[in-house]
Amino acid sequence: MKIDIWSDIMCPFCYIGKRRLEASLEQFEHGKDVEIIWHSFQLDPGMQPAPGADLYGYLAQRKGQSREWSVGIHRQMEQNAKADGLEYNFDKAVVANSFNAHQLIQLAKSKGLGDKAEERLFRAYFTEGRDVADINTLTQLGIDIGLSAIETGEMLNNDEYAAAVATDIQWANELGITGVPFFVINDKYAISGAQPVEVFTNALQQAWVEQTAGKPIMHKNNTGNCADGSCSM
C-alpha cells in the first residue's frame, strides 16, 4: 500500500500531519508495508527571500490583517505543535521561498531519503530558524541526511530538479489540491489536512481491507482547511 503526500516544508500543519500519520502507522498492523511518497507543493511560490524580515509582519501583510493577529495565530500554532511533540519557534523563522528546499527533497527521494529530507527540513525551518532558501544551508542539511555535499551543491546551483518540483505541483493542480498537507492512499482515498490520528488509522484500515479484497477504493475525506488542519494557497 502507498501514501502520496503533497506538502510544503513551510506549512505548520504539514509537520503536524506528518507526526499524526507516523503515530497512526505505528498503531497500524501493516504499517511496515506502507510506502510513503512525498510530493512538492508551494503555498507561496512568489515569496521573495527576506532573511531579516519578521514572519509575523509578512503574514499579516499578505493576509490583510494586523501584526497582533499574526502573532496570536502563531502562538496558538506553537501550542498545537507541542501537543504532537513538536517545537515551533516562529520568533526565529526566516522568510524564504521553499523552491530550493523542494529541489533538495527531490534529490533525496531519488536516493530513498525523501522522508529524512522532509523531517530535517521541517525541523530546520520550524525549530532551528534556518534559512531554507540558502544553498549553503541546504547543502549542510543534505549532508545531515546522508547526501553528498558535492552532488547537493551542484544540484542546487544548476536547478537540476526544478522540473521534478514543477511536475509535482502540476499534478496537484490537476487533482484540484489547493491546500496541504494532502494525503492520497492507493491513488483513490484522499485525506486533506492534519486530521486526528484516528482518521488516518481508520483510513489505513479501510484501504487495506479494500485492497486485499480487490475492491475499488472510492472514499474521500476532504474537510481540512487553514482553520481545521491544512494551509491553503
JSON list of C-alpha atoms in Angstrom, two decimals:
[
{"chain": "A", "resi": 1, "resn": "MET", "atom": "CA", "xyz": [0.00, 0.00, 0.00]},
{"chain": "A", "resi": 2, "resn": "LYS", "atom": "CA", "xyz": [1.26, 3.51, -0.70]},
{"chain": "A", "resi": 3, "resn": "ILE", "atom": "CA", "xyz": [0.53, 7.02, 0.51]},
{"chain": "A", "resi": 4, "resn": "ASP", "atom": "CA", "xyz": [1.31, 10.04, -1.67]},
{"chain": "A", "resi": 5, "resn": "ILE", "atom": "CA", "xyz": [1.71, 13.24, 0.35]},
{"chain": "A", "resi": 6, "resn": "TRP", "atom": "CA", "xyz": [1.73, 16.78, -1.02]},
{"chain": "A", "resi": 7, "resn": "SER", "atom": "CA", "xyz": [3.43, 19.12, 1.42]},
{"chain": "A", "resi": 8, "resn": "ASP", "atom": "CA", "xyz": [5.29, 22.40, 1.79]},
{"chain": "A", "resi": 9, "resn": "ILE", "atom": "CA", "xyz": [8.04, 22.42, 4.40]},
{"chain": "A", "resi": 10, "resn": "MET", "atom": "CA", "xyz": [6.96, 25.95, 5.44]},
{"chain": "A", "resi": 11, "resn": "CYS", "atom": "CA", "xyz": [3.41, 24.77, 6.25]},
{"chain": "A", "resi": 12, "resn": "PRO", "atom": "CA", "xyz": [2.97, 24.28, 10.02]},
{"chain": "A", "resi": 13, "resn": "PHE", "atom": "CA", "xyz": [0.09, 21.85, 9.55]},
{"chain": "A", "resi": 14, "resn": "CYS", "atom": "CA", "xyz": [2.26, 19.67, 7.29]},
{"chain": "A", "resi": 15, "resn": "TYR", "atom": "CA", "xyz": [4.74, 18.90, 10.06]},
{"chain": "A", "resi": 16, "resn": "ILE", "atom": "CA", "xyz": [1.89, 18.15, 12.46]},
{"chain": "A", "resi": 17, "resn": "GLY", "atom": "CA", "xyz": [0.22, 15.98, 9.81]},
{"chain": "A", "resi": 18, "resn": "LYS", "atom": "CA", "xyz": [3.45, 14.04, 9.36]},
{"chain": "A", "resi": 19, "resn": "ARG", "atom": "CA", "xyz": [3.62, 13.31, 13.08]},
{"chain": "A", "resi": 20, "resn": "ARG", "atom": "CA", "xyz": [0.00, 12.20, 13.23]},
{"chain": "A", "resi": 21, "resn": "LEU", "atom": "CA", "xyz": [0.38, 9.91, 10.23]},
{"chain": "A", "resi": 22, "resn": "GLU", "atom": "CA", "xyz": [3.50, 8.41, 11.82]},
{"chain": "A", "resi": 23, "resn": "ALA", "atom": "CA", "xyz": [1.58, 7.81, 15.05]},
{"chain": "A", "resi": 24, "resn": "SER", "atom": "CA", "xyz": [-1.15, 6.10, 13.06]},
{"chain": "A", "resi": 25, "resn": "LEU", "atom": "CA", "xyz": [1.32, 3.91, 11.18]},
{"chain": "A", "resi": 26, "resn": "GLU", "atom": "CA", "xyz": [2.82, 2.80, 14.48]},
{"chain": "A", "resi": 27, "resn": "GLN", "atom": "CA", "xyz": [-0.62, 1.56, 15.53]},
{"chain": "A", "resi": 28, "resn": "PHE", "atom": "CA", "xyz": [-1.48, 0.07, 12.15]},
{"chain": "A", "resi": 29, "resn": "GLU", "atom": "CA", "xyz": [-0.78, -3.66, 11.94]},
{"chain": "A", "resi": 30, "resn": "HIS", "atom": "CA", "xyz": [0.57, -3.37, 8.40]},
{"chain": "A", "resi": 31, "resn": "GLY", "atom": "CA", "xyz": [2.40, -0.08, 8.89]},
{"chain": "A", "resi": 32, "resn": "LYS", "atom": "CA", "xyz": [5.72, -1.51, 7.72]},
{"chain": "A", "resi": 33, "resn": "ASP", "atom": "CA", "xyz": [4.10, -2.42, 4.40]},
{"chain": "A", "resi": 34, "resn": "VAL", "atom": "CA", "xyz": [3.14, 1.19, 3.62]},
{"chain": "A", "resi": 35, "resn": "GLU", "atom": "CA", "xyz": [5.29, 3.19, 1.21]},
{"chain": "A", "resi": 36, "resn": "ILE", "atom": "CA", "xyz": [5.38, 6.96, 1.76]},
{"chain": "A", "resi": 37, "resn": "ILE", "atom": "CA", "xyz": [5.96, 9.15, -1.32]},
{"chain": "A", "resi": 38, "resn": "TRP", "atom": "CA", "xyz": [6.46, 12.88, -0.74]},
{"chain": "A", "resi": 39, "resn": "HIS", "atom": "CA", "xyz": [5.48, 15.45, -3.37]},
{"chain": "A", "resi": 40, "resn": "SER", "atom": "CA", "xyz": [6.32, 19.13, -3.69]},
{"chain": "A", "resi": 41, "resn": "PHE", "atom": "CA", "xyz": [3.78, 21.91, -3.19]},
{"chain": "A", "resi": 42, "resn": "GLN", "atom": "CA", "xyz": [4.34, 25.65, -2.72]},
{"chain": "A", "resi": 43, "resn": "LEU", "atom": "CA", "xyz": [1.88, 27.71, -0.73]},
{"chain": "A", "resi": 44, "resn": "ASP", "atom": "CA", "xyz": [3.57, 30.96, -1.72]},
{"chain": "A", "resi": 45, "resn": "PRO", "atom": "CA", "xyz": [5.61, 30.41, -4.92]},
{"chain": "A", "resi": 46, "resn": "GLY", "atom": "CA", "xyz": [6.14, 34.14, -5.33]},
{"chain": "A", "resi": 47, "resn": "MET", "atom": "CA", "xyz": [7.65, 34.67, -1.88]},
{"chain": "A", "resi": 48, "resn": "GLN", "atom": "CA", "xyz": [10.84, 36.70, -2.05]},
{"chain": "A", "resi": 49, "resn": "PRO", "atom": "CA", "xyz": [13.77, 35.83, 0.25]},
{"chain": "A", "resi": 50, "resn": "ALA", "atom": "CA", "xyz": [13.89, 38.22, 3.20]},
{"chain": "A", "resi": 51, "resn": "PRO", "atom": "CA", "xyz": [16.32, 36.86, 5.83]},
{"chain": "A", "resi": 52, "resn": "GLY", "atom": "CA", "xyz": [15.90, 39.87, 8.12]},
{"chain": "A", "resi": 53, "resn": "ALA", "atom": "CA", "xyz": [12.12, 40.16, 7.77]},
{"chain": "A", "resi": 54, "resn": "ASP", "atom": "CA", "xyz": [9.64, 39.49, 10.53]},
{"chain": "A", "resi": 55, "resn": "LEU", "atom": "CA", "xyz": [7.42, 36.47, 9.81]},
{"chain": "A", "resi": 56, "resn": "TYR", "atom": "CA", "xyz": [4.52, 37.92, 11.80]},
{"chain": "A", "resi": 57, "resn": "GLY", "atom": "CA", "xyz": [4.52, 41.14, 9.80]},
{"chain": "A", "resi": 58, "resn": "TYR", "atom": "CA", "xyz": [4.96, 39.32, 6.50]},
{"chain": "A", "resi": 59, "resn": "LEU", "atom": "CA", "xyz": [1.94, 37.08, 7.03]},
{"chain": "A", "resi": 60, "resn": "ALA", "atom": "CA", "xyz": [-0.15, 39.94, 8.41]},
{"chain": "A", "resi": 61, "resn": "GLN", "atom": "CA", "xyz": [0.50, 41.98, 5.27]},
{"chain": "A", "resi": 62, "resn": "ARG", "atom": "CA", "xyz": [-0.17, 39.02, 2.99]},
{"chain": "A", "resi": 63, "resn": "LYS", "atom": "CA", "xyz": [-3.48, 38.27, 4.71]},
{"chain": "A", "resi": 64, "resn": "GLY", "atom": "CA", "xyz": [-4.51, 41.89, 5.20]},
{"chain": "A", "resi": 65, "resn": "GLN", "atom": "CA", "xyz": [-4.51, 41.51, 8.98]},
{"chain": "A", "resi": 66, "resn": "SER", "atom": "CA", "xyz": [-2.75, 43.17, 11.91]},
{"chain": "A", "resi": 67, "resn": "ARG", "atom": "CA", "xyz": [0.59, 42.06, 13.28]},
{"chain": "A", "resi": 68, "resn": "GLU", "atom": "CA", "xyz": [-1.13, 41.30, 16.59]},
{"chain": "A", "resi": 69, "resn": "TRP", "atom": "CA", "xyz": [-3.47, 38.90, 14.78]},
{"chain": "A", "resi": 70, "resn": "SER", "atom": "CA", "xyz": [-0.47, 37.19, 13.19]},
{"chain": "A", "resi": 71, "resn": "VAL", "atom": "CA", "xyz": [1.38, 36.84, 16.49]},
{"chain": "A", "resi": 72, "resn": "GLY", "atom": "CA", "xyz": [-1.75, 35.38, 18.08]},
{"chain": "A", "resi": 73, "resn": "ILE", "atom": "CA", "xyz": [-2.32, 32.65, 15.49]},
{"chain": "A", "resi": 74, "resn": "HIS", "atom": "CA", "xyz": [1.37, 31.72, 15.53]},
{"chain": "A", "resi": 75, "resn": "ARG", "atom": "CA", "xyz": [1.37, 31.43, 19.33]},
{"chain": "A", "resi": 76, "resn": "GLN", "atom": "CA", "xyz": [-1.66, 29.16, 19.08]},
{"chain": "A", "resi": 77, "resn": "MET", "atom": "CA", "xyz": [0.09, 27.08, 16.43]},
{"chain": "A", "resi": 78, "resn": "GLU", "atom": "CA", "xyz": [3.10, 26.69, 18.73]},
{"chain": "A", "resi": 79, "resn": "GLN", "atom": "CA", "xyz": [0.80, 25.26, 21.39]},
{"chain": "A", "resi": 80, "resn": "ASN", "atom": "CA", "xyz": [-0.87, 22.95, 18.87]},
{"chain": "A", "resi": 81, "resn": "ALA", "atom": "CA", "xyz": [2.53, 21.66, 17.79]},
{"chain": "A", "resi": 82, "resn": "LYS", "atom": "CA", "xyz": [3.53, 20.90, 21.38]},
{"chain": "A", "resi": 83, "resn": "ALA", "atom": "CA", "xyz": [0.57, 18.56, 21.68]},
{"chain": "A", "resi": 84, "resn": "ASP", "atom": "CA", "xyz": [2.13, 16.48, 18.91]},
{"chain": "A", "resi": 85, "resn": "GLY", "atom": "CA", "xyz": [5.62, 16.59, 20.39]},
{"chain": "A", "resi": 86, "resn": "LEU", "atom": "CA", "xyz": [6.94, 19.33, 18.11]},
{"chain": "A", "resi": 87, "resn": "GLU", "atom": "CA", "xyz": [8.74, 22.55, 18.96]},
{"chain": "A", "resi": 88, "resn": "TYR", "atom": "CA", "xyz": [7.87, 25.58, 16.82]},
{"chain": "A", "resi": 89, "resn": "ASN", "atom": "CA", "xyz": [9.89, 28.78, 17.25]},
{"chain": "A", "resi": 90, "resn": "PHE", "atom": "CA", "xyz": [8.27, 31.36, 14.99]},
{"chain": "A", "resi": 91, "resn": "ASP", "atom": "CA", "xyz": [10.31, 34.15, 16.57]},
{"chain": "A", "resi": 92, "resn": "LYS", "atom": "CA", "xyz": [13.32, 32.67, 14.77]},
{"chain": "A", "resi": 93, "resn": "ALA", "atom": "CA", "xyz": [11.58, 31.78, 11.49]},
{"chain": "A", "resi": 94, "resn": "VAL", "atom": "CA", "xyz": [13.24, 33.08, 8.30]},
{"chain": "A", "resi": 95, "resn": "VAL", "atom": "CA", "xyz": [11.03, 34.36, 5.49]},
{"chain": "A", "resi": 96, "resn": "ALA", "atom": "CA", "xyz": [12.24, 32.41, 2.46]},
{"chain": "A", "resi": 97, "resn": "ASN", "atom": "CA", "xyz": [10.99, 30.78, -0.73]},
{"chain": "A", "resi": 98, "resn": "SER", "atom": "CA", "xyz": [10.77, 26.99, -0.39]},
{"chain": "A", "resi": 99, "resn": "PHE", "atom": "CA", "xyz": [11.62, 26.12, -4.02]},
{"chain": "A", "resi": 100, "resn": "ASN", "atom": "CA", "xyz": [15.26, 25.21, -3.36]},
{"chain": "A", "resi": 101, "resn": "ALA", "atom": "CA", "xyz": [14.21, 23.08, -0.39]},
{"chain": "A", "resi": 102, "resn": "HIS", "atom": "CA", "xyz": [11.84, 21.17, -2.65]},
{"chain": "A", "resi": 103, "resn": "GLN", "atom": "CA", "xyz": [14.68, 20.52, -5.07]},
{"chain": "A", "resi": 104, "resn": "LEU", "atom": "CA", "xyz": [16.65, 19.03, -2.17]},
{"chain": "A", "resi": 105, "resn": "ILE", "atom": "CA", "xyz": [13.69, 16.80, -1.33]},
{"chain": "A", "resi": 106, "resn": "GLN", "atom": "CA", "xyz": [13.51, 15.62, -4.94]},
{"chain": "A", "resi": 107, "resn": "LEU", "atom": "CA", "xyz": [17.20, 14.71, -4.89]},
{"chain": "A", "resi": 108, "resn": "ALA", "atom": "CA", "xyz": [16.72, 12.91, -1.57]},
{"chain": "A", "resi": 109, "resn": "LYS", "atom": "CA", "xyz": [13.76, 10.98, -2.99]},
{"chain": "A", "resi": 110, "resn": "SER", "atom": "CA", "xyz": [15.96, 9.68, -5.80]},
{"chain": "A", "resi": 111, "resn": "LYS", "atom": "CA", "xyz": [18.25, 8.22, -3.11]},
{"chain": "A", "resi": 112, "resn": "GLY", "atom": "CA", "xyz": [15.48, 6.76, -0.97]},
{"chain": "A", "resi": 113, "resn": "LEU", "atom": "CA", "xyz": [15.85, 9.58, 1.59]},
{"chain": "A", "resi": 114, "resn": "GLY", "atom": "CA", "xyz": [12.65, 11.53, 0.96]},
{"chain": "A", "resi": 115, "resn": "ASP", "atom": "CA", "xyz": [11.21, 11.09, 4.44]},
{"chain": "A", "resi": 116, "resn": "LYS", "atom": "CA", "xyz": [14.51, 12.02, 6.09]},
{"chain": "A", "resi": 117, "resn": "ALA", "atom": "CA", "xyz": [14.70, 15.16, 3.96]},
{"chain": "A", "resi": 118, "resn": "GLU", "atom": "CA", "xyz": [11.17, 16.24, 4.92]},
{"chain": "A", "resi": 119, "resn": "GLU", "atom": "CA", "xyz": [11.87, 15.69, 8.60]},
{"chain": "A", "resi": 120, "resn": "ARG", "atom": "CA", "xyz": [15.19, 17.52, 8.53]},
{"chain": "A", "resi": 121, "resn": "LEU", "atom": "CA", "xyz": [13.78, 20.49, 6.62]},
{"chain": "A", "resi": 122, "resn": "PHE", "atom": "CA", "xyz": [10.74, 20.79, 8.88]},
{"chain": "A", "resi": 123, "resn": "ARG", "atom": "CA", "xyz": [12.96, 20.87, 11.95]},
{"chain": "A", "resi": 124, "resn": "ALA", "atom": "CA", "xyz": [15.38, 23.30, 10.34]},
{"chain": "A", "resi": 125, "resn": "TYR", "atom": "CA", "xyz": [12.61, 25.77, 9.49]},
{"chain": "A", "resi": 126, "resn": "PHE", "atom": "CA", "xyz": [10.21, 25.49, 12.42]},
{"chain": "A", "resi": 127, "resn": "THR", "atom": "CA", "xyz": [12.54, 24.66, 15.30]},
{"chain": "A", "resi": 128, "resn": "GLU", "atom": "CA", "xyz": [16.00, 25.91, 14.39]},
{"chain": "A", "resi": 129, "resn": "GLY", "atom": "CA", "xyz": [15.12, 29.06, 12.41]},
{"chain": "A", "resi": 130, "resn": "ARG", "atom": "CA", "xyz": [17.33, 28.11, 9.46]},
{"chain": "A", "resi": 131, "resn": "ASP", "atom": "CA", "xyz": [17.13, 29.81, 6.06]},
{"chain": "A", "resi": 132, "resn": "VAL", "atom": "CA", "xyz": [15.73, 27.03, 3.85]},
{"chain": "A", "resi": 133, "resn": "ALA", "atom": "CA", "xyz": [16.34, 29.03, 0.67]},
{"chain": "A", "resi": 134, "resn": "ASP", "atom": "CA", "xyz": [20.09, 29.38, 1.26]},
{"chain": "A", "resi": 135, "resn": "ILE", "atom": "CA", "xyz": [22.20, 27.00, -0.81]},
{"chain": "A", "resi": 136, "resn": "ASN", "atom": "CA", "xyz": [24.91, 26.59, 1.82]},
{"chain": "A", "resi": 137, "resn": "THR", "atom": "CA", "xyz": [22.32, 25.81, 4.49]},
{"chain": "A", "resi": 138, "resn": "LEU", "atom": "CA", "xyz": [20.56, 23.30, 2.27]},
{"chain": "A", "resi": 139, "resn": "THR", "atom": "CA", "xyz": [23.85, 21.66, 1.35]},
{"chain": "A", "resi": 140, "resn": "GLN", "atom": "CA", "xyz": [24.58, 21.12, 5.04]},
{"chain": "A", "resi": 141, "resn": "LEU", "atom": "CA", "xyz": [21.08, 19.77, 5.62]},
{"chain": "A", "resi": 142, "resn": "GLY", "atom": "CA", "xyz": [21.65, 17.38, 2.73]},
{"chain": "A", "resi": 143, "resn": "ILE", "atom": "CA", "xyz": [24.87, 16.20, 4.37]},
{"chain": "A", "resi": 144, "resn": "ASP", "atom": "CA", "xyz": [22.94, 15.70, 7.62]},
{"chain": "A", "resi": 145, "resn": "ILE", "atom": "CA", "xyz": [20.69, 13.09, 5.98]},
{"chain": "A", "resi": 146, "resn": "GLY", "atom": "CA", "xyz": [23.46, 11.33, 4.08]},
{"chain": "A", "resi": 147, "resn": "LEU", "atom": "CA", "xyz": [23.65, 13.14, 0.75]},
{"chain": "A", "resi": 148, "resn": "SER", "atom": "CA", "xyz": [26.91, 14.11, -0.93]},
{"chain": "A", "resi": 149, "resn": "ALA", "atom": "CA", "xyz": [27.93, 17.73, -0.39]},
{"chain": "A", "resi": 150, "resn": "ILE", "atom": "CA", "xyz": [29.23, 17.99, -3.96]},
{"chain": "A", "resi": 151, "resn": "GLU", "atom": "CA", "xyz": [26.15, 16.45, -5.55]},
{"chain": "A", "resi": 152, "resn": "THR", "atom": "CA", "xyz": [23.79, 18.54, -3.43]},
{"chain": "A", "resi": 153, "resn": "GLY", "atom": "CA", "xyz": [25.62, 21.80, -4.10]},
{"chain": "A", "resi": 154, "resn": "GLU", "atom": "CA", "xyz": [25.81, 21.18, -7.84]},
{"chain": "A", "resi": 155, "resn": "MET", "atom": "CA", "xyz": [22.13, 20.25, -7.99]},
{"chain": "A", "resi": 156, "resn": "LEU", "atom": "CA", "xyz": [21.06, 23.42, -6.21]},
{"chain": "A", "resi": 157, "resn": "ASN", "atom": "CA", "xyz": [23.27, 25.66, -8.31]},
{"chain": "A", "resi": 158, "resn": "ASN", "atom": "CA", "xyz": [22.04, 24.10, -11.56]},
{"chain": "A", "resi": 159, "resn": "ASP", "atom": "CA", "xyz": [18.32, 23.73, -10.67]},
{"chain": "A", "resi": 160, "resn": "GLU", "atom": "CA", "xyz": [18.66, 20.10, -11.68]},
{"chain": "A", "resi": 161, "resn": "TYR", "atom": "CA", "xyz": [15.42, 19.04, -10.00]},
{"chain": "A", "resi": 162, "resn": "ALA", "atom": "CA", "xyz": [13.36, 22.13, -10.85]},
{"chain": "A", "resi": 163, "resn": "ALA", "atom": "CA", "xyz": [11.36, 20.14, -13.42]},
{"chain": "A", "resi": 164, "resn": "ALA", "atom": "CA", "xyz": [10.54, 17.46, -10.86]},
{"chain": "A", "resi": 165, "resn": "VAL", "atom": "CA", "xyz": [9.24, 20.11, -8.45]},
{"chain": "A", "resi": 166, "resn": "ALA", "atom": "CA", "xyz": [7.13, 21.65, -11.22]},
{"chain": "A", "resi": 167, "resn": "THR", "atom": "CA", "xyz": [5.74, 18.24, -12.17]},
{"chain": "A", "resi": 168, "resn": "ASP", "atom": "CA", "xyz": [4.56, 17.57, -8.61]},
{"chain": "A", "resi": 169, "resn": "ILE", "atom": "CA", "xyz": [2.91, 20.99, -8.42]},
{"chain": "A", "resi": 170, "resn": "GLN", "atom": "CA", "xyz": [1.20, 20.50, -11.78]},
{"chain": "A", "resi": 171, "resn": "TRP", "atom": "CA", "xyz": [-0.08, 17.11, -10.66]},
{"chain": "A", "resi": 172, "resn": "ALA", "atom": "CA", "xyz": [-1.51, 18.74, -7.53]},
{"chain": "A", "resi": 173, "resn": "ASN", "atom": "CA", "xyz": [-3.28, 21.29, -9.73]},
{"chain": "A", "resi": 174, "resn": "GLU", "atom": "CA", "xyz": [-4.77, 18.53, -11.86]},
{"chain": "A", "resi": 175, "resn": "LEU", "atom": "CA", "xyz": [-6.05, 16.79, -8.73]},
{"chain": "A", "resi": 176, "resn": "GLY", "atom": "CA", "xyz": [-7.60, 20.05, -7.51]},
{"chain": "A", "resi": 177, "resn": "ILE", "atom": "CA", "xyz": [-5.35, 20.28, -4.46]},
{"chain": "A", "resi": 178, "resn": "THR", "atom": "CA", "xyz": [-5.36, 23.82, -3.08]},
{"chain": "A", "resi": 179, "resn": "GLY", "atom": "CA", "xyz": [-4.16, 23.17, 0.46]},
{"chain": "A", "resi": 180, "resn": "VAL", "atom": "CA", "xyz": [-1.66, 20.96, 2.24]},
{"chain": "A", "resi": 181, "resn": "PRO", "atom": "CA", "xyz": [-0.97, 18.54, 3.73]},
{"chain": "A", "resi": 182, "resn": "PHE", "atom": "CA", "xyz": [-2.88, 16.34, 1.32]},
{"chain": "A", "resi": 183, "resn": "PHE", "atom": "CA", "xyz": [-2.68, 12.55, 1.57]},
{"chain": "A", "resi": 184, "resn": "VAL", "atom": "CA", "xyz": [-3.76, 10.07, -1.11]},
{"chain": "A", "resi": 185, "resn": "ILE", "atom": "CA", "xyz": [-3.89, 6.38, -0.21]},
{"chain": "A", "resi": 186, "resn": "ASN", "atom": "CA", "xyz": [-3.56, 3.94, -3.11]},
{"chain": "A", "resi": 187, "resn": "ASP", "atom": "CA", "xyz": [-4.41, 6.68, -5.65]},
{"chain": "A", "resi": 188, "resn": "LYS", "atom": "CA", "xyz": [-8.04, 6.86, -4.50]},
{"chain": "A", "resi": 189, "resn": "TYR", "atom": "CA", "xyz": [-8.56, 7.60, -0.81]},
{"chain": "A", "resi": 190, "resn": "ALA", "atom": "CA", "xyz": [-7.86, 11.27, -0.02]},
{"chain": "A", "resi": 191, "resn": "ILE", "atom": "CA", "xyz": [-7.40, 12.98, 3.35]},
{"chain": "A", "resi": 192, "resn": "SER", "atom": "CA", "xyz": [-6.91, 16.74, 3.48]},
{"chain": "A", "resi": 193, "resn": "GLY", "atom": "CA", "xyz": [-5.33, 18.45, 6.45]},
{"chain": "A", "resi": 194, "resn": "ALA", "atom": "CA", "xyz": [-3.60, 17.39, 9.66]},
{"chain": "A", "resi": 195, "resn": "GLN", "atom": "CA", "xyz": [-6.51, 15.23, 10.75]},
{"chain": "A", "resi": 196, "resn": "PRO", "atom": "CA", "xyz": [-6.60, 13.40, 14.11]},
{"chain": "A", "resi": 197, "resn": "VAL", "atom": "CA", "xyz": [-4.65, 10.15, 14.37]},
{"chain": "A", "resi": 198, "resn": "GLU", "atom": "CA", "xyz": [-7.82, 8.08, 14.37]},
{"chain": "A", "resi": 199, "resn": "VAL", "atom": "CA", "xyz": [-8.83, 9.48, 10.98]},
{"chain": "A", "resi": 200, "resn": "PHE", "atom": "CA", "xyz": [-5.59, 8.22, 9.47]},
{"chain": "A", "resi": 201, "resn": "THR", "atom": "CA", "xyz": [-5.92, 4.89, 11.26]},
{"chain": "A", "resi": 202, "resn": "ASN", "atom": "CA", "xyz": [-9.48, 4.32, 10.04]},
{"chain": "A", "resi": 203, "resn": "ALA", "atom": "CA", "xyz": [-8.48, 5.26, 6.50]},
{"chain": "A", "resi": 204, "resn": "LEU", "atom": "CA", "xyz": [-5.50, 2.91, 6.52]},
{"chain": "A", "resi": 205, "resn": "GLN", "atom": "CA", "xyz": [-7.55, 0.03, 7.86]},
{"chain": "A", "resi": 206, "resn": "GLN", "atom": "CA", "xyz": [-10.34, 0.57, 5.33]},
{"chain": "A", "resi": 207, "resn": "ALA", "atom": "CA", "xyz": [-7.91, 0.93, 2.43]},
{"chain": "A", "resi": 208, "resn": "TRP", "atom": "CA", "xyz": [-6.08, -2.24, 3.46]},
{"chain": "A", "resi": 209, "resn": "VAL", "atom": "CA", "xyz": [-9.31, -4.24, 3.65]},
{"chain": "A", "resi": 210, "resn": "GLU", "atom": "CA", "xyz": [-10.47, -2.99, 0.28]},
{"chain": "A", "resi": 211, "resn": "GLN", "atom": "CA", "xyz": [-7.08, -3.59, -1.31]},
{"chain": "A", "resi": 212, "resn": "THR", "atom": "CA", "xyz": [-6.81, -7.15, -0.05]},
{"chain": "A", "resi": 213, "resn": "ALA", "atom": "CA", "xyz": [-10.41, -7.82, -1.08]},
{"chain": "A", "resi": 214, "resn": "GLY", "atom": "CA", "xyz": [-9.73, -6.49, -4.57]},
{"chain": "A", "resi": 215, "resn": "LYS", "atom": "CA", "xyz": [-12.42, -3.83, -4.31]},
{"chain": "A", "resi": 216, "resn": "PRO", "atom": "CA", "xyz": [-12.10, -0.28, -5.69]},
{"chain": "A", "resi": 217, "resn": "ILE", "atom": "CA", "xyz": [-11.38, 2.44, -3.14]},
{"chain": "A", "resi": 218, "resn": "MET", "atom": "CA", "xyz": [-13.84, 5.29, -3.60]},
{"chain": "A", "resi": 219, "resn": "HIS", "atom": "CA", "xyz": [-13.85, 7.06, -0.23]},
{"chain": "A", "resi": 220, "resn": "LYS", "atom": "CA", "xyz": [-12.77, 10.62, 0.34]},
{"chain": "A", "resi": 221, "resn": "ASN", "atom": "CA", "xyz": [-12.20, 12.78, 3.40]},
{"chain": "A", "resi": 222, "resn": "ASN", "atom": "CA", "xyz": [-11.51, 16.33, 2.23]},
{"chain": "A", "resi": 223, "resn": "THR", "atom": "CA", "xyz": [-12.57, 18.53, 5.11]},
{"chain": "A", "resi": 224, "resn": "GLY", "atom": "CA", "xyz": [-9.35, 20.27, 6.02]},
{"chain": "A", "resi": 225, "resn": "ASN", "atom": "CA", "xyz": [-8.59, 23.94, 5.58]},
{"chain": "A", "resi": 226, "resn": "CYS", "atom": "CA", "xyz": [-6.46, 26.55, 7.28]},
{"chain": "A", "resi": 227, "resn": "ALA", "atom": "CA", "xyz": [-8.80, 26.58, 10.25]},
{"chain": "A", "resi": 228, "resn": "ASP", "atom": "CA", "xyz": [-9.01, 22.82, 10.79]},
{"chain": "A", "resi": 229, "resn": "GLY", "atom": "CA", "xyz": [-5.71, 21.40, 9.75]},
{"chain": "A", "resi": 230, "resn": "SER", "atom": "CA", "xyz": [-4.30, 22.49, 6.42]},
{"chain": "A", "resi": 231, "resn": "CYS", "atom": "CA", "xyz": [-2.75, 25.53, 4.76]},
{"chain": "A", "resi": 232, "resn": "SER", "atom": "CA", "xyz": [-4.23, 26.89, 1.54]},
{"chain": "A", "resi": 233, "resn": "MET", "atom": "CA", "xyz": [-2.70, 28.96, -1.20]}
]
